[in-house]
């Protein structure tokens, strides 16, 4: 059993006008295979190269475990030298991954290997190029980014499986109250519709990225990712041009970040238990509403 998934439009290149009209304005994802064709990173970047230039950096690691309700989301479970970690993900399957790593802070010269696609849109947050590394068993839980940027996600060194959902499905995806991530008790790749009935009928997209491919994910898009091979990605982030979306970003950071963290510190497990019960009621109510609309 699976969600109702369709493929994402794929192009080699695209004009600014077509991108804005058909994808940016419509909040629709897109794969651009040739965006990186003139990036030095496309030929230069590899685990061996990063090991040579930054192997001594200590990195924090996360795995596929369900988030601890007492801790911030994506809290690290271990650390090791970057070079040792890169050897690990190329040598054997592992769940260990590196989340939101600003390698450019340690090696600023790497920015010369990337060309920010300003020819497609403005608003790029050039101070926040984020990198993500994972072994061939690593999975990124289902979520959308708390600050609501547009994302240009480029993959390197292997293959990656991605499932996407429009934000309108938020409640039926069992989004936990006061957060931007879903209940982690179901398998996104193979959901149990009997246990989680609101998931049945949810529509999404399925993507398989290869080396050098770039996936555009519009603001608020839910994403789940699985590393097929030990590999890595670069995400470039850009603000939406509308004032209303910028205001929504500030509110999301406050409500889903500061407020949620404060409540978690005070109530700990009780808060986690309460919202995991509430999320089923919210999802069931939303399912009934959608079924009523469709009848």
PDB file of C-alpha atoms in Angstrom:
ATOM      1  CA  UNK A   1       0.000   0.000   0.000  1.00  0.00           C
ATOM      2  CA  UNK A   2       1.169   3.503  -0.725  1.00  0.00           C
ATOM      3  CA  UNK A   3       0.026   7.075  -1.043  1.00  0.00           C
ATOM      4  CA  UNK A   4      -1.351   8.314  -4.372  1.00  0.00           C
ATOM      5  CA  UNK A   5       1.991   9.433  -5.761  1.00  0.00           C
ATOM      6  CA  UNK A   6       2.782  10.983  -9.120  1.00  0.00           C
ATOM      7  CA  UNK A   7       6.054  11.962 -10.740  1.00  0.00           C
ATOM      8  CA  UNK A   8       7.568  15.439 -10.651  1.00  0.00           C
ATOM      9  CA  UNK A   9       8.090  17.399 -13.861  1.00  0.00           C
ATOM     10  CA  UNK A  10      11.691  17.124 -15.054  1.00  0.00           C
ATOM     11  CA  UNK A  11      13.562  19.546 -17.299  1.00  0.00           C
ATOM     12  CA  UNK A  12      17.147  19.977 -18.397  1.00  0.00           C
ATOM     13  CA  UNK A  13      16.882  23.758 -18.075  1.00  0.00           C
ATOM     14  CA  UNK A  14      14.143  26.354 -17.755  1.00  0.00           C
ATOM     15  CA  UNK A  15      13.665  30.082 -18.341  1.00  0.00           C
ATOM     16  CA  UNK A  16      12.909  32.480 -15.502  1.00  0.00           C
ATOM     17  CA  UNK A  17       9.498  33.212 -17.018  1.00  0.00           C
ATOM     18  CA  UNK A  18       8.485  29.546 -17.286  1.00  0.00           C
ATOM     19  CA  UNK A  19       9.813  28.772 -13.822  1.00  0.00           C
ATOM     20  CA  UNK A  20       7.877  31.624 -12.226  1.00  0.00           C
ATOM     21  CA  UNK A  21       4.631  30.989 -14.101  1.00  0.00           C
ATOM     22  CA  UNK A  22       4.476  27.196 -13.867  1.00  0.00           C
ATOM     23  CA  UNK A  23       6.325  26.306 -10.658  1.00  0.00           C
ATOM     24  CA  UNK A  24       7.158  29.203  -8.322  1.00  0.00           C
ATOM     25  CA  UNK A  25       3.755  30.885  -8.508  1.00  0.00           C
ATOM     26  CA  UNK A  26       1.879  27.565  -8.505  1.00  0.00           C
ATOM     27  CA  UNK A  27       3.920  26.184  -5.581  1.00  0.00           C
ATOM     28  CA  UNK A  28       4.759  23.135  -7.679  1.00  0.00           C
ATOM     29  CA  UNK A  29       7.971  21.051  -7.399  1.00  0.00           C
ATOM     30  CA  UNK A  30      10.382  20.617 -10.296  1.00  0.00           C
ATOM     31  CA  UNK A  31      13.547  18.627 -11.070  1.00  0.00           C
ATOM     32  CA  UNK A  32      16.181  20.604 -12.999  1.00  0.00           C
ATOM     33  CA  UNK A  33      18.816  18.135 -14.191  1.00  0.00           C
ATOM     34  CA  UNK A  34      21.100  20.662 -15.863  1.00  0.00           C
ATOM     35  CA  UNK A  35      21.144  23.396 -13.213  1.00  0.00           C
ATOM     36  CA  UNK A  36      24.564  22.240 -11.988  1.00  0.00           C
ATOM     37  CA  UNK A  37      26.143  21.545 -15.377  1.00  0.00           C
ATOM     38  CA  UNK A  38      28.513  24.520 -14.997  1.00  0.00           C
ATOM     39  CA  UNK A  39      29.098  24.121 -11.257  1.00  0.00           C
ATOM     40  CA  UNK A  40      32.657  23.077 -10.359  1.00  0.00           C
ATOM     41  CA  UNK A  41      31.034  21.056  -7.538  1.00  0.00           C
ATOM     42  CA  UNK A  42      29.443  18.658 -10.018  1.00  0.00           C
ATOM     43  CA  UNK A  43      32.804  17.174 -10.990  1.00  0.00           C
ATOM     44  CA  UNK A  44      34.859  18.150  -7.956  1.00  0.00           C
ATOM     45  CA  UNK A  45      32.799  17.175  -4.920  1.00  0.00           C
ATOM     46  CA  UNK A  46      33.099  13.648  -3.562  1.00  0.00           C
ATOM     47  CA  UNK A  47      33.443  12.011  -0.166  1.00  0.00           C
ATOM     48  CA  UNK A  48      37.178  11.575  -0.845  1.00  0.00           C
ATOM     49  CA  UNK A  49      37.586  15.270  -1.681  1.00  0.00           C
ATOM     50  CA  UNK A  50      35.760  16.384   1.481  1.00  0.00           C
ATOM     51  CA  UNK A  51      37.813  13.941   3.514  1.00  0.00           C
ATOM     52  CA  UNK A  52      41.004  15.565   2.196  1.00  0.00           C
ATOM     53  CA  UNK A  53      39.989  19.169   2.880  1.00  0.00           C
ATOM     54  CA  UNK A  54      37.891  18.808   6.058  1.00  0.00           C
ATOM     55  CA  UNK A  55      38.394  15.307   7.447  1.00  0.00           C
ATOM     56  CA  UNK A  56      39.518  16.488  10.891  1.00  0.00           C
ATOM     57  CA  UNK A  57      36.316  18.416  11.669  1.00  0.00           C
ATOM     58  CA  UNK A  58      34.200  16.907  14.455  1.00  0.00           C
ATOM     59  CA  UNK A  59      30.627  16.358  13.257  1.00  0.00           C
ATOM     60  CA  UNK A  60      27.401  15.565  15.131  1.00  0.00           C
ATOM     61  CA  UNK A  61      25.311  12.626  13.938  1.00  0.00           C
ATOM     62  CA  UNK A  62      21.639  11.660  14.061  1.00  0.00           C
ATOM     63  CA  UNK A  63      19.882   8.426  13.122  1.00  0.00           C
ATOM     64  CA  UNK A  64      16.382   7.114  12.289  1.00  0.00           C
ATOM     65  CA  UNK A  65      15.258   6.928  15.924  1.00  0.00           C
ATOM     66  CA  UNK A  66      12.013   8.597  16.919  1.00  0.00           C
ATOM     67  CA  UNK A  67      12.645  12.029  18.433  1.00  0.00           C
ATOM     68  CA  UNK A  68      13.076  12.155  22.205  1.00  0.00           C
ATOM     69  CA  UNK A  69      10.186  14.284  23.551  1.00  0.00           C
ATOM     70  CA  UNK A  70      12.525  15.874  26.122  1.00  0.00           C
ATOM     71  CA  UNK A  71      14.969  17.128  23.477  1.00  0.00           C
ATOM     72  CA  UNK A  72      14.981  19.433  20.472  1.00  0.00           C
ATOM     73  CA  UNK A  73      14.225  17.788  17.152  1.00  0.00           C
ATOM     74  CA  UNK A  74      17.304  16.368  15.368  1.00  0.00           C
ATOM     75  CA  UNK A  75      19.294  16.175  18.611  1.00  0.00           C
ATOM     76  CA  UNK A  76      22.603  14.394  17.975  1.00  0.00           C
ATOM     77  CA  UNK A  77      23.198  10.863  19.265  1.00  0.00           C
ATOM     78  CA  UNK A  78      26.941  10.680  18.583  1.00  0.00           C
ATOM     79  CA  UNK A  79      29.885  12.488  17.012  1.00  0.00           C
ATOM     80  CA  UNK A  80      33.008  11.529  15.076  1.00  0.00           C
ATOM     81  CA  UNK A  81      35.616  12.967  12.757  1.00  0.00           C
ATOM     82  CA  UNK A  82      34.126  13.987   9.420  1.00  0.00           C
ATOM     83  CA  UNK A  83      36.659  11.878   7.517  1.00  0.00           C
ATOM     84  CA  UNK A  84      35.799   8.775   9.556  1.00  0.00           C
ATOM     85  CA  UNK A  85      32.104   9.344   8.906  1.00  0.00           C
ATOM     86  CA  UNK A  86      32.674   9.723   5.145  1.00  0.00           C
ATOM     87  CA  UNK A  87      34.598   6.451   5.106  1.00  0.00           C
ATOM     88  CA  UNK A  88      31.732   4.783   6.995  1.00  0.00           C
ATOM     89  CA  UNK A  89      28.950   5.802   4.576  1.00  0.00           C
ATOM     90  CA  UNK A  90      30.957   4.647   1.560  1.00  0.00           C
ATOM     91  CA  UNK A  91      32.028   1.396   3.212  1.00  0.00           C
ATOM     92  CA  UNK A  92      28.765   0.027   4.626  1.00  0.00           C
ATOM     93  CA  UNK A  93      25.049   0.683   5.176  1.00  0.00           C
ATOM     94  CA  UNK A  94      24.305   2.913   8.183  1.00  0.00           C
ATOM     95  CA  UNK A  95      21.441   5.012   9.528  1.00  0.00           C
ATOM     96  CA  UNK A  96      23.813   7.759  10.628  1.00  0.00           C
ATOM     97  CA  UNK A  97      23.416  11.108   8.929  1.00  0.00           C
ATOM     98  CA  UNK A  98      24.578  14.698   9.302  1.00  0.00           C
ATOM     99  CA  UNK A  99      21.800  17.272   9.486  1.00  0.00           C
ATOM    100  CA  UNK A 100      22.047  20.898   8.327  1.00  0.00           C
ATOM    101  CA  UNK A 101      25.840  21.074   8.239  1.00  0.00           C
ATOM    102  CA  UNK A 102      27.402  24.400   7.180  1.00  0.00           C
ATOM    103  CA  UNK A 103      30.657  23.035   5.785  1.00  0.00           C
ATOM    104  CA  UNK A 104      31.206  26.430   4.142  1.00  0.00           C
ATOM    105  CA  UNK A 105      31.803  27.973   7.568  1.00  0.00           C
ATOM    106  CA  UNK A 106      34.857  25.725   7.919  1.00  0.00           C
ATOM    107  CA  UNK A 107      35.923  25.853   4.264  1.00  0.00           C
ATOM    108  CA  UNK A 108      34.673  29.178   2.782  1.00  0.00           C
ATOM    109  CA  UNK A 109      36.373  28.471  -0.546  1.00  0.00           C
ATOM    110  CA  UNK A 110      33.739  25.832  -1.305  1.00  0.00           C
ATOM    111  CA  UNK A 111      31.248  28.575  -2.173  1.00  0.00           C
ATOM    112  CA  UNK A 112      33.215  29.108  -5.402  1.00  0.00           C
ATOM    113  CA  UNK A 113      32.147  25.613  -6.482  1.00  0.00           C
ATOM    114  CA  UNK A 114      28.456  26.590  -6.463  1.00  0.00           C
ATOM    115  CA  UNK A 115      26.487  29.003  -8.651  1.00  0.00           C
ATOM    116  CA  UNK A 116      23.373  30.293  -6.901  1.00  0.00           C
ATOM    117  CA  UNK A 117      20.531  30.252  -9.487  1.00  0.00           C
ATOM    118  CA  UNK A 118      19.662  33.941  -9.284  1.00  0.00           C
ATOM    119  CA  UNK A 119      18.651  33.780 -12.928  1.00  0.00           C
ATOM    120  CA  UNK A 120      15.510  31.914 -11.785  1.00  0.00           C
ATOM    121  CA  UNK A 121      14.493  33.929  -8.714  1.00  0.00           C
ATOM    122  CA  UNK A 122      15.733  36.280  -6.013  1.00  0.00           C
ATOM    123  CA  UNK A 123      15.681  36.096  -2.244  1.00  0.00           C
ATOM    124  CA  UNK A 124      18.467  33.550  -1.721  1.00  0.00           C
ATOM    125  CA  UNK A 125      19.848  33.325   1.817  1.00  0.00           C
ATOM    126  CA  UNK A 126      23.493  33.188   0.799  1.00  0.00           C
ATOM    127  CA  UNK A 127      24.751  32.930   4.376  1.00  0.00           C
ATOM    128  CA  UNK A 128      22.939  29.607   4.920  1.00  0.00           C
ATOM    129  CA  UNK A 129      24.039  26.971   2.395  1.00  0.00           C
ATOM    130  CA  UNK A 130      23.244  23.724   4.215  1.00  0.00           C
ATOM    131  CA  UNK A 131      24.661  20.277   3.559  1.00  0.00           C
ATOM    132  CA  UNK A 132      23.175  16.894   4.461  1.00  0.00           C
ATOM    133  CA  UNK A 133      25.017  13.551   4.488  1.00  0.00           C
ATOM    134  CA  UNK A 134      23.586  10.071   4.948  1.00  0.00           C
ATOM    135  CA  UNK A 135      24.375   6.381   4.816  1.00  0.00           C
ATOM    136  CA  UNK A 136      22.360   3.947   2.715  1.00  0.00           C
ATOM    137  CA  UNK A 137      19.937   3.201   5.586  1.00  0.00           C
ATOM    138  CA  UNK A 138      19.422   6.829   6.611  1.00  0.00           C
ATOM    139  CA  UNK A 139      15.950   8.373   6.501  1.00  0.00           C
ATOM    140  CA  UNK A 140      14.879  11.972   7.074  1.00  0.00           C
ATOM    141  CA  UNK A 141      11.524  12.078   8.881  1.00  0.00           C
ATOM    142  CA  UNK A 142       8.501  13.682   7.215  1.00  0.00           C
ATOM    143  CA  UNK A 143       8.449  17.459   7.801  1.00  0.00           C
ATOM    144  CA  UNK A 144       8.408  20.886   6.224  1.00  0.00           C
ATOM    145  CA  UNK A 145      10.991  23.573   6.978  1.00  0.00           C
ATOM    146  CA  UNK A 146      10.075  25.715   9.962  1.00  0.00           C
ATOM    147  CA  UNK A 147      11.069  29.038   8.365  1.00  0.00           C
ATOM    148  CA  UNK A 148       9.069  28.365   5.169  1.00  0.00           C
ATOM    149  CA  UNK A 149      11.740  29.039   2.512  1.00  0.00           C
ATOM    150  CA  UNK A 150      11.786  27.818  -1.073  1.00  0.00           C
ATOM    151  CA  UNK A 151      14.403  25.057  -1.379  1.00  0.00           C
ATOM    152  CA  UNK A 152      16.786  24.096  -4.180  1.00  0.00           C
ATOM    153  CA  UNK A 153      18.027  20.653  -3.110  1.00  0.00           C
ATOM    154  CA  UNK A 154      20.941  19.255  -5.160  1.00  0.00           C
ATOM    155  CA  UNK A 155      22.178  15.699  -4.674  1.00  0.00           C
ATOM    156  CA  UNK A 156      25.714  14.359  -5.124  1.00  0.00           C
ATOM    157  CA  UNK A 157      27.509  11.037  -5.102  1.00  0.00           C
ATOM    158  CA  UNK A 158      24.628   8.595  -5.370  1.00  0.00           C
ATOM    159  CA  UNK A 159      20.858   8.253  -5.366  1.00  0.00           C
ATOM    160  CA  UNK A 160      18.126   9.591  -3.106  1.00  0.00           C
ATOM    161  CA  UNK A 161      14.441   8.684  -2.802  1.00  0.00           C
ATOM    162  CA  UNK A 162      12.091  11.546  -1.892  1.00  0.00           C
ATOM    163  CA  UNK A 163       8.339  11.727  -1.240  1.00  0.00           C
ATOM    164  CA  UNK A 164       6.653  15.146  -1.241  1.00  0.00           C
ATOM    165  CA  UNK A 165       3.258  16.483  -0.167  1.00  0.00           C
ATOM    166  CA  UNK A 166       1.588  19.847  -0.607  1.00  0.00           C
ATOM    167  CA  UNK A 167       1.002  21.663   2.684  1.00  0.00           C
ATOM    168  CA  UNK A 168      -2.784  21.352   2.297  1.00  0.00           C
ATOM    169  CA  UNK A 169      -2.432  17.721   3.495  1.00  0.00           C
ATOM    170  CA  UNK A 170      -0.833  18.816   6.769  1.00  0.00           C
ATOM    171  CA  UNK A 171      -3.583  17.608   9.143  1.00  0.00           C
ATOM    172  CA  UNK A 172      -4.101  14.284   7.359  1.00  0.00           C
ATOM    173  CA  UNK A 173      -0.376  13.598   7.542  1.00  0.00           C
ATOM    174  CA  UNK A 174      -0.722  13.563  11.354  1.00  0.00           C
ATOM    175  CA  UNK A 175       1.271  16.756  11.850  1.00  0.00           C
ATOM    176  CA  UNK A 176       1.956  17.041  15.581  1.00  0.00           C
ATOM    177  CA  UNK A 177       0.408  20.176  17.158  1.00  0.00           C
ATOM    178  CA  UNK A 178       2.797  23.145  17.441  1.00  0.00           C
ATOM    179  CA  UNK A 179       5.340  21.500  15.118  1.00  0.00           C
ATOM    180  CA  UNK A 180       6.283  21.220  11.445  1.00  0.00           C
ATOM    181  CA  UNK A 181       6.791  17.444  11.454  1.00  0.00           C
ATOM    182  CA  UNK A 182       4.556  14.397  11.341  1.00  0.00           C
ATOM    183  CA  UNK A 183       3.972  11.648  13.857  1.00  0.00           C
ATOM    184  CA  UNK A 184       6.915   9.295  13.363  1.00  0.00           C
ATOM    185  CA  UNK A 185       4.935   6.098  14.016  1.00  0.00           C
ATOM    186  CA  UNK A 186       4.128   5.290  10.369  1.00  0.00           C
ATOM    187  CA  UNK A 187       6.308   4.307   7.445  1.00  0.00           C
ATOM    188  CA  UNK A 188       5.999   6.960   4.738  1.00  0.00           C
ATOM    189  CA  UNK A 189       7.197   4.500   2.082  1.00  0.00           C
ATOM    190  CA  UNK A 190       4.630   1.885   3.138  1.00  0.00           C
ATOM    191  CA  UNK A 191       1.888   3.440   5.305  1.00  0.00           C
ATOM    192  CA  UNK A 192      -0.560   1.368   7.348  1.00  0.00           C
ATOM    193  CA  UNK A 193      -3.955   2.759   6.321  1.00  0.00           C
ATOM    194  CA  UNK A 194      -5.826   0.684   8.903  1.00  0.00           C
ATOM    195  CA  UNK A 195      -3.880   2.149  11.796  1.00  0.00           C
ATOM    196  CA  UNK A 196      -3.640   5.629  10.229  1.00  0.00           C
ATOM    197  CA  UNK A 197      -6.844   5.940   8.142  1.00  0.00           C
ATOM    198  CA  UNK A 198      -6.448   9.657   7.387  1.00  0.00           C
ATOM    199  CA  UNK A 199      -3.442   8.833   5.195  1.00  0.00           C
ATOM    200  CA  UNK A 200      -5.546   6.916   2.672  1.00  0.00           C
ATOM    201  CA  UNK A 201      -6.219   9.069  -0.377  1.00  0.00           C
ATOM    202  CA  UNK A 202      -3.501  11.608   0.383  1.00  0.00           C
ATOM    203  CA  UNK A 203      -1.807  12.708  -2.845  1.00  0.00           C
ATOM    204  CA  UNK A 204       1.867  13.430  -3.243  1.00  0.00           C
ATOM    205  CA  UNK A 205       4.917  13.208  -5.475  1.00  0.00           C
ATOM    206  CA  UNK A 206       7.711  10.661  -5.732  1.00  0.00           C
ATOM    207  CA  UNK A 207      11.236  11.611  -6.781  1.00  0.00           C
ATOM    208  CA  UNK A 208      14.484   9.751  -7.376  1.00  0.00           C
ATOM    209  CA  UNK A 209      17.495  12.072  -7.540  1.00  0.00           C
ATOM    210  CA  UNK A 210      20.850  11.159  -9.055  1.00  0.00           C
ATOM    211  CA  UNK A 211      24.224  12.910  -8.972  1.00  0.00           C
ATOM    212  CA  UNK A 212      23.905  16.554  -9.984  1.00  0.00           C
ATOM    213  CA  UNK A 213      20.085  16.676 -10.034  1.00  0.00           C
ATOM    214  CA  UNK A 214      18.365  19.645  -8.366  1.00  0.00           C
ATOM    215  CA  UNK A 215      14.876  19.441  -6.849  1.00  0.00           C
ATOM    216  CA  UNK A 216      12.944  22.673  -6.354  1.00  0.00           C
ATOM    217  CA  UNK A 217      10.618  22.394  -3.349  1.00  0.00           C
ATOM    218  CA  UNK A 218       8.296  25.380  -2.871  1.00  0.00           C
ATOM    219  CA  UNK A 219       7.665  26.992   0.495  1.00  0.00           C
ATOM    220  CA  UNK A 220       5.838  24.791   2.991  1.00  0.00           C
ATOM    221  CA  UNK A 221       6.226  21.563   1.009  1.00  0.00           C
ATOM    222  CA  UNK A 222       6.425  18.415   3.127  1.00  0.00           C
ATOM    223  CA  UNK A 223       9.343  16.106   2.372  1.00  0.00           C
ATOM    224  CA  UNK A 224      10.555  12.639   3.423  1.00  0.00           C
ATOM    225  CA  UNK A 225      13.951  11.448   2.200  1.00  0.00           C
ATOM    226  CA  UNK A 226      15.779   8.121   2.056  1.00  0.00           C
ATOM    227  CA  UNK A 227      19.412   7.737   1.044  1.00  0.00           C
ATOM    228  CA  UNK A 228      19.647   4.840  -1.413  1.00  0.00           C
ATOM    229  CA  UNK A 229      23.442   5.174  -1.468  1.00  0.00           C
ATOM    230  CA  UNK A 230      25.852   6.737   1.001  1.00  0.00           C
ATOM    231  CA  UNK A 231      25.835  10.261  -0.444  1.00  0.00           C
ATOM    232  CA  UNK A 232      25.173  13.938   0.285  1.00  0.00           C
ATOM    233  CA  UNK A 233      23.106  16.970  -0.699  1.00  0.00           C
ATOM    234  CA  UNK A 234      23.329  20.753  -0.756  1.00  0.00           C
ATOM    235  CA  UNK A 235      20.261  22.890  -0.046  1.00  0.00           C
ATOM    236  CA  UNK A 236      20.043  26.525  -1.115  1.00  0.00           C
ATOM    237  CA  UNK A 237      17.240  28.460   0.567  1.00  0.00           C
ATOM    238  CA  UNK A 238      15.318  31.492  -0.732  1.00  0.00           C
ATOM    239  CA  UNK A 239      12.615  33.688   0.776  1.00  0.00           C
ATOM    240  CA  UNK A 240       9.285  34.076  -0.964  1.00  0.00           C
ATOM    241  CA  UNK A 241       8.784  37.609  -2.285  1.00  0.00           C
ATOM    242  CA  UNK A 242       5.381  38.141  -0.652  1.00  0.00           C
ATOM    243  CA  UNK A 243       5.057  40.040   2.632  1.00  0.00           C
ATOM    244  CA  UNK A 244       2.374  37.619   3.844  1.00  0.00           C
ATOM    245  CA  UNK A 245       4.725  34.635   3.439  1.00  0.00           C
ATOM    246  CA  UNK A 246       7.512  36.456   5.281  1.00  0.00           C
ATOM    247  CA  UNK A 247       5.095  37.145   8.134  1.00  0.00           C
ATOM    248  CA  UNK A 248       4.055  33.481   8.130  1.00  0.00           C
ATOM    249  CA  UNK A 249       7.736  32.537   8.406  1.00  0.00           C
ATOM    250  CA  UNK A 250       8.218  34.710  11.495  1.00  0.00           C
ATOM    251  CA  UNK A 251       5.058  33.292  13.090  1.00  0.00           C
ATOM    252  CA  UNK A 252       6.148  29.723  12.335  1.00  0.00           C
ATOM    253  CA  UNK A 253       9.568  30.279  13.897  1.00  0.00           C
ATOM    254  CA  UNK A 254       7.911  31.703  17.011  1.00  0.00           C
ATOM    255  CA  UNK A 255       5.067  29.193  17.376  1.00  0.00           C
ATOM    256  CA  UNK A 256       6.755  26.017  16.142  1.00  0.00           C
ATOM    257  CA  UNK A 257      10.164  26.891  17.541  1.00  0.00           C
ATOM    258  CA  UNK A 258      10.212  29.039  20.668  1.00  0.00           C
ATOM    259  CA  UNK A 259       6.756  28.188  22.028  1.00  0.00           C
ATOM    260  CA  UNK A 260       6.971  24.457  21.332  1.00  0.00           C
ATOM    261  CA  UNK A 261      10.441  24.251  22.893  1.00  0.00           C
ATOM    262  CA  UNK A 262       9.313  26.110  26.020  1.00  0.00           C
ATOM    263  CA  UNK A 263       6.290  23.828  26.519  1.00  0.00           C
ATOM    264  CA  UNK A 264       8.478  20.769  25.943  1.00  0.00           C
ATOM    265  CA  UNK A 265      10.934  21.876  28.646  1.00  0.00           C
ATOM    266  CA  UNK A 266       8.140  22.349  31.199  1.00  0.00           C
ATOM    267  CA  UNK A 267       5.879  19.359  30.511  1.00  0.00           C
ATOM    268  CA  UNK A 268       8.243  16.856  28.834  1.00  0.00           C
ATOM    269  CA  UNK A 269       6.624  13.399  28.325  1.00  0.00           C
ATOM    270  CA  UNK A 270       3.163  14.621  29.338  1.00  0.00           C
ATOM    271  CA  UNK A 271       3.234  17.096  26.462  1.00  0.00           C
ATOM    272  CA  UNK A 272       4.359  14.395  24.005  1.00  0.00           C
ATOM    273  CA  UNK A 273       1.608  12.006  25.101  1.00  0.00           C
ATOM    274  CA  UNK A 274      -1.055  14.746  24.921  1.00  0.00           C
ATOM    275  CA  UNK A 275      -0.200  15.863  21.400  1.00  0.00           C
ATOM    276  CA  UNK A 276       0.164  12.317  20.069  1.00  0.00           C
ATOM    277  CA  UNK A 277      -3.402  11.635  21.232  1.00  0.00           C
ATOM    278  CA  UNK A 278      -4.662  14.935  19.863  1.00  0.00           C
ATOM    279  CA  UNK A 279      -3.103  14.412  16.420  1.00  0.00           C
ATOM    280  CA  UNK A 280      -5.369  11.391  15.771  1.00  0.00           C
ATOM    281  CA  UNK A 281      -8.476  13.463  16.554  1.00  0.00           C
ATOM    282  CA  UNK A 282      -7.314  16.274  14.265  1.00  0.00           C
ATOM    283  CA  UNK A 283      -6.539  13.865  11.399  1.00  0.00           C
ATOM    284  CA  UNK A 284      -9.865  12.042  11.778  1.00  0.00           C
ATOM    285  CA  UNK A 285     -11.786  15.323  11.748  1.00  0.00           C
ATOM    286  CA  UNK A 286      -9.948  16.491   8.616  1.00  0.00           C
ATOM    287  CA  UNK A 287     -10.611  13.154   6.871  1.00  0.00           C
ATOM    288  CA  UNK A 288     -14.330  13.411   7.595  1.00  0.00           C
ATOM    289  CA  UNK A 289     -14.381  16.961   6.263  1.00  0.00           C
ATOM    290  CA  UNK A 290     -12.649  15.939   3.030  1.00  0.00           C
ATOM    291  CA  UNK A 291     -14.928  12.936   2.542  1.00  0.00           C
ATOM    292  CA  UNK A 292     -17.970  15.151   3.023  1.00  0.00           C
ATOM    293  CA  UNK A 293     -16.644  17.585   0.385  1.00  0.00           C
ATOM    294  CA  UNK A 294     -16.090  14.741  -2.068  1.00  0.00           C
ATOM    295  CA  UNK A 295     -19.568  13.202  -1.621  1.00  0.00           C
TER     296      UNK A 295
END
